[in-house]
Amino acid sequence: MKSKITLKELAKLLNVSISTVSKALHDSPEISPKTAERVKELANLHNYKPNPVAVNLKKSKTGTIGVVIPNISNSFFAKVLSGMEAEAQEHNLQVITYISNESLDREKQICDLLTSGFVDGILIAVSEETQRKKDYDHLFALVDYDIPVVMYDRINIDLPADKVGVDDEQSFFEAAKYFQVKGLNKIGLATAIHHLGVGQLRIKGYGKALKEPNLPIMAAATKPTELRKKIKSLITEDKIEAIMCTDFESTIMTTRIAYEEKIKIPEDLKVIGYIGKEVSEFLTPSVSYIEQHPNEVGANTVKLLNKRLEGKAVSGEFEEKIISTSLMHLESTKF
Amino acid sequence: MKSKITLKELAKLLNVSISTVSKALHDSPEISPKTAERVKELANLHNYKPNPVAVNLKKSKTGTIGVVIPNISNSFFAKVLSGMEAEAQEHNLQVITYISNESLDREKQICDLLTSGFVDGILIAVSEETQRKKDYDHLFALVDYDIPVVMYDRINIDLPADKVGVDDEQSFFEAAKYFQVKGLNKIGLATAIHHLGVGQLRIKGYGKALKEPNLPIMAAATKPTELRKKIKSLITEDKIEAIMCTDFESTIMTTRIAYEEKIKIPEDLKVIGYIGKEVSEFLTPSVSYIEQHPNEVGANTVKLLNKRLEGKAVSGEFEEKIISTSLMHLESTKF
DNA sequence: CTGAAAGCGCTTACAG
DNA sequence: CTGAAAGCGCTTACAG
């Protein structure tokens, strides 16, 4: 790499000391306007930029934050990352990504790596496997290490850390209520993520809305073939009038099965799904969905971390921020 | 943050010099086995890890690479990033992400930031706007700055840099040939990315396969409403027998229009699209697609950069690696 | 107003 | 075999 000019070299060219150059560039009042001018001019000419590694060593920080993402192909997380990146820019933080691929082992590796001092703080959504096995030791290790941690989205772990979540329970409570108000009684639910905290919250919201004579009717399975069978049964045998899907897989599988079984959406079956706008809008028919505002989730996560990094948060006290969802109506809920 | 133990502190505890500790931990032959043992034991006890910022300052590098991503919600790029991250781990490189949101201005900002020394090398897929306006000055500035750059996916720019691309042209040539062998004559193409290099390559491949009496029949538009009208015309008026779609939008829009127009896929219309597996498999019907092996693209991009960072690449000579695609048959190409 | 010195935490050539 | 010294590039308290 073309060797960048350093303070030392600028100092030599100007026949002043390194301290003077550094102070001049920082607009220190100690420096005479004349010298400051000279220094800045030459610095500009040579396009001087302080070496961030040196600055960080001096300041005992890294200027970076680590983001642990379970699955970047999940468009929710992709958008969360985008929101984080944008917000991080505002605070001059660089975002280092670590992808756990929903694996506990990988997540542990990453957490171990993160204690090496690569980052000033950590944003994490735990992996599916972590939640299933309820193995949180590595997370507590992180916190014990006194490195600021903010959990996002998958936050139902009793960890002393800031958290940013989505109002999962409320979203499905409202969705079910919407159907009830419209006079529907047989409202089903399909889920492939009942083992995840967010899935459980969504199911809980649905359950709260359903009281006699509206009993919960659920299809829950992780294995696609299993789920398919159960959803099919809901649609064809239980003859539900509406279905709420907790995740991408169950949503798109539901539309698929309805198509195969010649059940018309929305005429015979209303559908609300957890699915991104880009896909939802193009489905046939388009599927009404819960908008989770992932950009907001990402931005708020970085904001909480930054607050802590800047020492504006009370040590030992933690914030929990919940982002409200919006129910977006497309064709699949047309009455 | 709990202050991590340093070499200095270890040295004091052991009553030896800092140099000795450092050498012992690096298995230097200069150090007696006995001392080495003592040092390592205490280091382990205190879970000593060298401060990466200090090490990097010493070695005049950052240990990080910057990845510029046009749009992380595009699942192709999301998977590329995943491949990069995995490969970077292998080489002990941290991946810093920068998302340009397909904006030229943002891309310029990022490139400017990247010359500040945050990263050792850069992986970039240029934004749509950059390609449209053919404004590449900031990219040349990067190269002139002597920071290693590897372009990926969108590589049709005459920049002296390593490149990793997808065999876009060949993919559509083969797809068209497939239809021809099956005896189809009226093969259409739909595209929302004809202004992008990769789009042009796909169209070119399609065009090469089509010779009299099979004339190209194309629907090309960036605006959704415009594209919709054109695709509809292809399907209903030109009565094409097969359609090839260059991107997610045109693919999913095509299935949507076919559904609305009651044109049956695959009976009346065969479809091949550029679309990810996760969505494709769940569409109704499922859509045959071009698999681009994004993980491979990502991994190879990092490999090329790493080769250069390690000084194993010849300065002034650049490699171009093309990843072959695979045509994946699902329901939409059933004969 | 300017500069010498110390120091962030490490590595390594050199002296003993 | 061990340690003092220099240095990576910067910042800043202190002396003059």
XYZ file of N, CA and C (backbone and C1' of nucleotides) in Angstrom, chain A residues 17 19-20 23 30 32 35 58, chain C residues 1-5 7-9:
80
model
N 7.487 20.417 15.763
C 7.437 19.131 16.449
C 6.151 18.373 16.122
N 4.143 17.156 18.279
C 3.071 17.651 19.153
C 2.369 18.836 18.516
N 3.152 19.738 17.972
C 2.570 20.929 17.361
C 1.628 20.552 16.218
N -1.556 18.963 17.654
C -2.434 19.973 18.263
C -3.076 20.873 17.216
N -3.843 26.170 21.985
C -2.443 26.405 22.321
C -1.626 26.872 21.120
N -0.655 28.826 17.582
C -0.890 30.117 16.926
C -1.636 29.910 15.619
N 0.652 29.104 12.624
C 1.164 27.735 12.552
C 0.051 26.772 12.171
N -4.120 4.522 21.446
C -3.972 5.616 22.404
C -5.210 5.763 23.278
P -1.029 32.573 20.324
O 0.292 31.725 20.552
C 1.350 31.852 19.626
C 2.438 30.946 20.051
C 2.418 29.559 19.414
O 3.435 29.544 18.412
C 3.078 29.512 21.710
P 3.676 28.322 17.492
O 4.665 27.424 18.345
C 5.997 27.874 18.564
C 6.728 26.819 19.337
C 6.674 25.432 18.709
O 7.980 25.082 18.312
C 6.252 25.358 21.058
P 8.331 23.626 17.713
O 8.731 22.821 19.024
C 9.754 23.356 19.857
C 10.020 22.376 20.977
C 10.173 20.925 20.519
O 11.149 20.325 21.346
C 8.443 21.060 22.082
P 11.938 19.059 20.867
O 12.352 18.443 22.271
C 12.415 19.291 23.421
C 12.196 18.463 24.666
C 12.603 17.004 24.540
O 12.946 16.567 25.842
C 10.297 17.113 24.828
P 13.420 15.070 26.134
O 12.106 14.469 26.811
C 11.443 15.212 27.824
C 10.323 14.357 28.396
C 10.601 12.848 28.339
O 10.114 12.257 29.528
C 8.617 13.321 27.183
P 5.285 7.015 31.739
O 4.117 6.534 30.791
C 2.943 7.319 30.662
C 2.158 6.784 29.509
C 2.273 5.266 29.365
O 0.988 4.701 29.268
C 2.659 6.334 27.307
P 0.730 3.180 29.656
O -0.479 2.748 28.743
C -1.560 3.600 28.409
C -2.026 3.247 27.030
C -1.728 1.799 26.650
O -2.824 0.982 27.031
C -1.227 3.331 24.849
P -2.581 -0.281 27.997
O -1.933 -1.358 27.021
C -2.688 -1.837 25.923
C -1.782 -2.647 25.038
C -0.998 -3.745 25.755
O -1.282 -4.962 25.107
C 0.414 -2.461 24.363
